[in-house]
PDB file of C-alpha atoms in Angstrom:
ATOM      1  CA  UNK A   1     158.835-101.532  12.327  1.00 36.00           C
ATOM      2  CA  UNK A   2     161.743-102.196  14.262  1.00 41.00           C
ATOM      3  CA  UNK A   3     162.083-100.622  18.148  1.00 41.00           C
ATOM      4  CA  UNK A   4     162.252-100.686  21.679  1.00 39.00           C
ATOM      5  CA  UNK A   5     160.966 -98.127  23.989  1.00 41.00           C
ATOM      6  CA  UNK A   6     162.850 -95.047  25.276  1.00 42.00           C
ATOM      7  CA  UNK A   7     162.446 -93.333  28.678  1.00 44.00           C
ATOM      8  CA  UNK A   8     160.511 -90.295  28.154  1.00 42.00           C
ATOM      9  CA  UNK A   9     159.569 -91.200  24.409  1.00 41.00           C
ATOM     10  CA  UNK A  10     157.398 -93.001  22.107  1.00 39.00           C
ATOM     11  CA  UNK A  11     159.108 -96.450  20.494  1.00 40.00           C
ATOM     12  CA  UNK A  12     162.054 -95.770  18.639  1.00 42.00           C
ATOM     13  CA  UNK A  13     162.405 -96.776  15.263  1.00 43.00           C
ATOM     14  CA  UNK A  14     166.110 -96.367  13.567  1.00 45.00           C
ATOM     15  CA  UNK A  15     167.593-100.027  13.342  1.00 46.00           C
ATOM     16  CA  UNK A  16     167.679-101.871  10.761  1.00 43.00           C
ATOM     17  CA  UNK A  17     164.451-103.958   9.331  1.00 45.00           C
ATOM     18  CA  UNK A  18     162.243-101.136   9.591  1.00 52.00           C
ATOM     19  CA  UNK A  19     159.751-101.736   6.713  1.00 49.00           C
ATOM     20  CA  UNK A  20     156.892 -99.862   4.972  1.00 49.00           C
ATOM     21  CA  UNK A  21     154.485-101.954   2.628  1.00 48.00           C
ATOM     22  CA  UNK A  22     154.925-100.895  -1.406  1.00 46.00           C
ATOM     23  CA  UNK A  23     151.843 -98.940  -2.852  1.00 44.00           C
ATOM     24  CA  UNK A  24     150.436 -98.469  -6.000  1.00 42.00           C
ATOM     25  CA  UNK A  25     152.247 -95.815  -8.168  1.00 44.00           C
ATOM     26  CA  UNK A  26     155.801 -94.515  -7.725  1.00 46.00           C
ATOM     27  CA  UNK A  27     158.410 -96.710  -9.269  1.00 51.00           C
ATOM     28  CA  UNK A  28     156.205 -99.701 -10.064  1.00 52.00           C
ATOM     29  CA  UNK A  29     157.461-102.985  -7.985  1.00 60.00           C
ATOM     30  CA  UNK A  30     155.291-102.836  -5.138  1.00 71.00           C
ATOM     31  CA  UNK A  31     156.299-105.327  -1.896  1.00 81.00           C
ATOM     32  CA  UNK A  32     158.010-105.021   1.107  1.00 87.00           C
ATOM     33  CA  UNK A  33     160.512-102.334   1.307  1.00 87.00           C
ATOM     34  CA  UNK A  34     162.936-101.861   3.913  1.00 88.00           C
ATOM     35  CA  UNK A  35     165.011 -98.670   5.649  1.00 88.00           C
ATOM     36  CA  UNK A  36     167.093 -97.454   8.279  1.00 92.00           C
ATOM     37  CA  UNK A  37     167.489 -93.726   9.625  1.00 95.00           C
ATOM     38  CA  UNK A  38     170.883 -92.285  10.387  1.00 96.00           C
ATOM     39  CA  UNK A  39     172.017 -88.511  11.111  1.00 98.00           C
ATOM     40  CA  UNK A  40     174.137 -86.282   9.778  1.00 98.00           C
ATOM     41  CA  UNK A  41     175.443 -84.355  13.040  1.00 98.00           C
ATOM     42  CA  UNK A  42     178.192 -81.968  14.163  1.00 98.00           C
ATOM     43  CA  UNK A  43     180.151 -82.556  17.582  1.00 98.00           C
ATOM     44  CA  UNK A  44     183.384 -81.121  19.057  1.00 95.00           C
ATOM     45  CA  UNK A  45     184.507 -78.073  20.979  1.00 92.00           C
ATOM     46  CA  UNK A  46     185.257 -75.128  19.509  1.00 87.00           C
ATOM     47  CA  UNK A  47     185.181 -76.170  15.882  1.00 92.00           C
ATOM     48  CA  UNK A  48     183.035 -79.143  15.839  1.00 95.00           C
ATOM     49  CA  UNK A  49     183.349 -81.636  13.153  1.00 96.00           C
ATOM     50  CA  UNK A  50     180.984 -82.669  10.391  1.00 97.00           C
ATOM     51  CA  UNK A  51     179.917 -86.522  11.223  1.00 97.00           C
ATOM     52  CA  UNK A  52     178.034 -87.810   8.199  1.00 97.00           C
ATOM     53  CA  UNK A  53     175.809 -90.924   8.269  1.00 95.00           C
ATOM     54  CA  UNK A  54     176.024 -91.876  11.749  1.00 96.00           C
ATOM     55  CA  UNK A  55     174.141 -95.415  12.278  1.00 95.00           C
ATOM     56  CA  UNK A  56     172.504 -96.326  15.101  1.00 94.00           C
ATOM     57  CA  UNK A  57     174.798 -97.270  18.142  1.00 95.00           C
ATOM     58  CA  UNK A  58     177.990 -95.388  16.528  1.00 96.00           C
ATOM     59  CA  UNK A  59     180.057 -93.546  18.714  1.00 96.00           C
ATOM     60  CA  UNK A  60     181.158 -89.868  19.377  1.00 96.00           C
ATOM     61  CA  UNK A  61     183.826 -88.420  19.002  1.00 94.00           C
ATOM     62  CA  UNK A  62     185.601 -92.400  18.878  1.00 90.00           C
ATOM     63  CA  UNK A  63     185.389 -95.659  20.220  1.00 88.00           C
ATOM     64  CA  UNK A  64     188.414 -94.173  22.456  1.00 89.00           C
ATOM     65  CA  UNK A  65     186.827 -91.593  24.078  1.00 89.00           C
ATOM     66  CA  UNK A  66     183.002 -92.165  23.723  1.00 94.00           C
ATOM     67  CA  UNK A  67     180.857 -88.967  25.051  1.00 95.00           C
ATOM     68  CA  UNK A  68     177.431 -90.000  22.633  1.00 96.00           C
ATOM     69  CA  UNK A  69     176.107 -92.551  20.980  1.00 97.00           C
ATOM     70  CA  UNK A  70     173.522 -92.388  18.060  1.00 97.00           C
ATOM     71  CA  UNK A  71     170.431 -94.313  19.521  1.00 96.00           C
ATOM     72  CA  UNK A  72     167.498 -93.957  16.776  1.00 96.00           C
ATOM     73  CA  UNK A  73     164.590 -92.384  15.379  1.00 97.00           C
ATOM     74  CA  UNK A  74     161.518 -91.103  17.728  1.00 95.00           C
ATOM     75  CA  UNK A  75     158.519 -89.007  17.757  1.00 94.00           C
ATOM     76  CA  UNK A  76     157.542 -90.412  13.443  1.00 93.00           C
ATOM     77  CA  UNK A  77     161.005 -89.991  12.739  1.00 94.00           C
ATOM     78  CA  UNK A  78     161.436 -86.202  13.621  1.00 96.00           C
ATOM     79  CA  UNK A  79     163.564 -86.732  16.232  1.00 98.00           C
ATOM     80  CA  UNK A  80     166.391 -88.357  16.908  1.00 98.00           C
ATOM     81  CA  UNK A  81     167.854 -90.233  20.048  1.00 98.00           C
ATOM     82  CA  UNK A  82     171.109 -89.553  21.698  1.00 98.00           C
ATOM     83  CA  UNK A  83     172.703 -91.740  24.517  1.00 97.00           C
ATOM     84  CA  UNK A  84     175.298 -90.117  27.031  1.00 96.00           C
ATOM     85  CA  UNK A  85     177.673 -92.640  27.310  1.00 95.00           C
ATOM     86  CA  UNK A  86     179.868 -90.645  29.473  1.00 93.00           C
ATOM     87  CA  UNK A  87     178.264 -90.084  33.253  1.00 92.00           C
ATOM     88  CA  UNK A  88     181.021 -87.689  33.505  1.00 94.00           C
ATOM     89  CA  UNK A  89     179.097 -85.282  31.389  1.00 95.00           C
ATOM     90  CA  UNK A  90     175.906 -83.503  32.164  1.00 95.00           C
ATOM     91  CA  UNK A  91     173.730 -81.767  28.986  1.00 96.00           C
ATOM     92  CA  UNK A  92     172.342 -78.841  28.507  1.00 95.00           C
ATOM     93  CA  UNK A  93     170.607 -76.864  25.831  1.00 96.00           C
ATOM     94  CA  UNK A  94     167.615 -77.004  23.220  1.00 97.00           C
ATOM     95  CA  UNK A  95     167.112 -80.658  23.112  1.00 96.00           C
ATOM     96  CA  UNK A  96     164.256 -82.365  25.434  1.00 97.00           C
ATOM     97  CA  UNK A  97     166.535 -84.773  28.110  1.00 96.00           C
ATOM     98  CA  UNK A  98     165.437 -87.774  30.154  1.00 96.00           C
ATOM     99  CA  UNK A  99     165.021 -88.802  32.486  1.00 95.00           C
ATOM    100  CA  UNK A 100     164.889 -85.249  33.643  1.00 94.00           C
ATOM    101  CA  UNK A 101     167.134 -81.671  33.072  1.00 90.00           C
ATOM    102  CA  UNK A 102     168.990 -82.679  35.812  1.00 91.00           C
ATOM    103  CA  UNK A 103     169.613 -86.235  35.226  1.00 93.00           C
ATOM    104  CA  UNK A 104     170.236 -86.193  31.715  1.00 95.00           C
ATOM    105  CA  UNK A 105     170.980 -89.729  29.846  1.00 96.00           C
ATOM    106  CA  UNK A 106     169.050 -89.308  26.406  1.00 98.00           C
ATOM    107  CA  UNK A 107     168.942 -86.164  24.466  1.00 98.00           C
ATOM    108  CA  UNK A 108     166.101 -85.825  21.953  1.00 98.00           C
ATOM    109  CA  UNK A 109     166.761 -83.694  19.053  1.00 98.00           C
ATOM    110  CA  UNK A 110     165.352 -82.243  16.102  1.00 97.00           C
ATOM    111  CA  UNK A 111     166.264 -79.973  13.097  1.00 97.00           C
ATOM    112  CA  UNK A 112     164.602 -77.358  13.986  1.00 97.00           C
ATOM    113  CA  UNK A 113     166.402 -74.497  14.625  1.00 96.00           C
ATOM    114  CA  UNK A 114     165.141 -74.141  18.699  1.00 97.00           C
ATOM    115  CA  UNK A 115     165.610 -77.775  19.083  1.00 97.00           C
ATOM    116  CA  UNK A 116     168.584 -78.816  17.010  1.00 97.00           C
ATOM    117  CA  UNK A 117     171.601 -78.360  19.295  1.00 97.00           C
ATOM    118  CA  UNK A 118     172.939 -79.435  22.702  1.00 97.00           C
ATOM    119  CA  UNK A 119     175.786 -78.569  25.193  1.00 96.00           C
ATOM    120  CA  UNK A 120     177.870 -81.397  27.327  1.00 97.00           C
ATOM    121  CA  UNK A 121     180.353 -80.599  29.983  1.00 96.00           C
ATOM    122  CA  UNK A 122     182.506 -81.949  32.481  1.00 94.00           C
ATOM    123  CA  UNK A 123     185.437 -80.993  34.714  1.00 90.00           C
ATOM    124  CA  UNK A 124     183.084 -78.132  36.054  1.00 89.00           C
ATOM    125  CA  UNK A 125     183.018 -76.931  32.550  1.00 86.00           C
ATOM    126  CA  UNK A 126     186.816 -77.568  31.414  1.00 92.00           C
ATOM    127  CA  UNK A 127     185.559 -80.188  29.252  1.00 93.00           C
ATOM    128  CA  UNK A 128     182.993 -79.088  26.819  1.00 96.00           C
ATOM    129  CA  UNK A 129     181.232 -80.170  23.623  1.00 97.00           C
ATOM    130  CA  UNK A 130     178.329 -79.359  20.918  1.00 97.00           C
ATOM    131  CA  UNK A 131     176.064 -81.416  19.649  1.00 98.00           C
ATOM    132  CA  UNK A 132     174.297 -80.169  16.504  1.00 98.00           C
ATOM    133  CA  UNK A 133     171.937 -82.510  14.519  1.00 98.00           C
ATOM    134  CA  UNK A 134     171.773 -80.861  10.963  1.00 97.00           C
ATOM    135  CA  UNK A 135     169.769 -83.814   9.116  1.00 97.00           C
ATOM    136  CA  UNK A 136     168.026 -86.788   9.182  1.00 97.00           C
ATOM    137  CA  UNK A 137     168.710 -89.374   6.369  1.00 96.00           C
ATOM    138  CA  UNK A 138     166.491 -92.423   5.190  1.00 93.00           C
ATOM    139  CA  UNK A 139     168.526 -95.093   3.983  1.00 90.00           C
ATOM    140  CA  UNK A 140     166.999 -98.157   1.800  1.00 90.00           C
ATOM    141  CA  UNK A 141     167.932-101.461   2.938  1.00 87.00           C
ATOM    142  CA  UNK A 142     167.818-104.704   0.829  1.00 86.00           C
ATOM    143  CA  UNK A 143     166.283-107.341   2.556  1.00 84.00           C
ATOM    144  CA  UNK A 144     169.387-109.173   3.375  1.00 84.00           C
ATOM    145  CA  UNK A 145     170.672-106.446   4.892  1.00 81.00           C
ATOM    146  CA  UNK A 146     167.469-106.171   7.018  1.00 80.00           C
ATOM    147  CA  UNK A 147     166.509-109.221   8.198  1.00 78.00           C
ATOM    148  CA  UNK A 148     170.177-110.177   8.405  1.00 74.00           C
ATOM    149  CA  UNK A 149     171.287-113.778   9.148  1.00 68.00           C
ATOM    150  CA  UNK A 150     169.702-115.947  11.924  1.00 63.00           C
ATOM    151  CA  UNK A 151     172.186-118.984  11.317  1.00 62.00           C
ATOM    152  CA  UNK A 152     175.352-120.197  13.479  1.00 63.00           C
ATOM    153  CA  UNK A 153     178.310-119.201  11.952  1.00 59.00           C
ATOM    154  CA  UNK A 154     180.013-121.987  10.062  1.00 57.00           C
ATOM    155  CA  UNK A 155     183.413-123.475  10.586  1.00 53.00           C
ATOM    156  CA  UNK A 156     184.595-121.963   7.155  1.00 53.00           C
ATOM    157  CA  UNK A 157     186.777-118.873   8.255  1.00 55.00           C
ATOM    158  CA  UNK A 158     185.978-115.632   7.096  1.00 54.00           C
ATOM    159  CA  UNK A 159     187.392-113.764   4.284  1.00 53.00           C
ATOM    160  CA  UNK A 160     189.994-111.121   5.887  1.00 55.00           C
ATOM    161  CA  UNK A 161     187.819-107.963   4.198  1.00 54.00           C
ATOM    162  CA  UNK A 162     185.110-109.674   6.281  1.00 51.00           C
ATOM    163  CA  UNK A 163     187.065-109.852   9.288  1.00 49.00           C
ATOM    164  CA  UNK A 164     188.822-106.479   8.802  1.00 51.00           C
ATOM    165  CA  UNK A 165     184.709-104.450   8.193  1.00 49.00           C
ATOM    166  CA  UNK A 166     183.480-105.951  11.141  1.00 48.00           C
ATOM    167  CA  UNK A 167     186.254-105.080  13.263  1.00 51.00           C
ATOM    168  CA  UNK A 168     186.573-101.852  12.221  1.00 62.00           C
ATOM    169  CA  UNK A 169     182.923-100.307  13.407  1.00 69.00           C
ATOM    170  CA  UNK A 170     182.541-100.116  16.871  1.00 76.00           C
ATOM    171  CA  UNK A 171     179.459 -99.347  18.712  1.00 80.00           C
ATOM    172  CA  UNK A 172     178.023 -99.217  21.588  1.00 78.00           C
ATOM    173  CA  UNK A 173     177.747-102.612  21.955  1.00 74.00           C
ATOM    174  CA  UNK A 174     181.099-103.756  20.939  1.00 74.00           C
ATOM    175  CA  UNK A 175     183.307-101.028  23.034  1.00 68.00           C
ATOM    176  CA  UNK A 176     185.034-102.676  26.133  1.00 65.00           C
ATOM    177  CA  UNK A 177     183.242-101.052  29.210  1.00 50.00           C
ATOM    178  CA  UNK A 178     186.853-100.106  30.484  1.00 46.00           C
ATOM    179  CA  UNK A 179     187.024 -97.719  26.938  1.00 47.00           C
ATOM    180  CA  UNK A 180     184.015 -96.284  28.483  1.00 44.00           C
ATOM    181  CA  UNK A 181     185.324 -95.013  31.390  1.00 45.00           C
TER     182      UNK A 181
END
């Protein structure tokens, strides 16, 4: 399974090419099958918004302002991994943080009710958001969309849908540090 280790946590598993052998029974097939994990969350202030299938590395609220990112899966997949982009923002709540409670960079929740939800403020408290994870979501993978490509791009230019999709997501890894503050 696919993951690197956490601060504070066992490895993470959550992006993509996470696999699980097939087994006898169940919808006959057997092989290789593969899955990612995403979240279904809510995050705002004072009516936070529903944020359904976040994947891992996807920003919150927007790419604009970032405040969290979805991270991954931990602890067998009952918990899941938040990053606070912002340093602006300190956490507090139900969720486990680390590096410690008072330096607080990844927020572990669950769904639990004791353990699913999370403060973050800034400005002395001016600024403040929830963080709720409602549900955790297993999403099949083909295997293409797994092990993904390994090869150069070629010199033949993309379709623009292609261009357009992979422009649109932004992550973690594809915001401009100055968009991060």
């Amino acid at each position: 399974s696919g993951g690197a280790a956490l601060p504070g946590g066992s490895g993470m598993a959550g992006g993509s090419g996470a696999s699980t052998p097939g087994g006898s029974g169940g919808s006959g097939g057997g092989g290789t099958r593969y899955f990612t994990y995403t979240v279904d969350v809510k995050f705002g202030s004072r009516k936070p918004k529903s944020y359904k299938s976040l994947a891992t590395l996807d920003l919150l609220p927007d790419d604009q302002n970032p405040i969290v990112s979805f991270m991954g899966m931990t602890d067998n997949a009952k918990t899941a991994v938040f990053f606070v982009v912002d340093p602006a923002f300190e956490a507090d709540g139900e969720g486990k943080c680390s590096p410690s409670a008072d330096d607080c960079r990844f927020i572990y929740l669950g769904v639990e009710d004791d353990r699913d939800e999370e403060t973050l403020s800034a400005a002395e408290g001016a600024l403040e958001y929830t963080l709720q994870l409602d549900r955790i979501n297993i999403k099949r993978l083909s295997e293409n969309e797994a092990v993904g490509n390994a090869q150069p791009e070629s010199d033949t230019p993309d379709t623009p849908t292609a261009a357009k999709r992979r422009q649109s997501r932004k992550t973690l890894m594809t915001v401009p540090l100055a968009a991060r503050r």
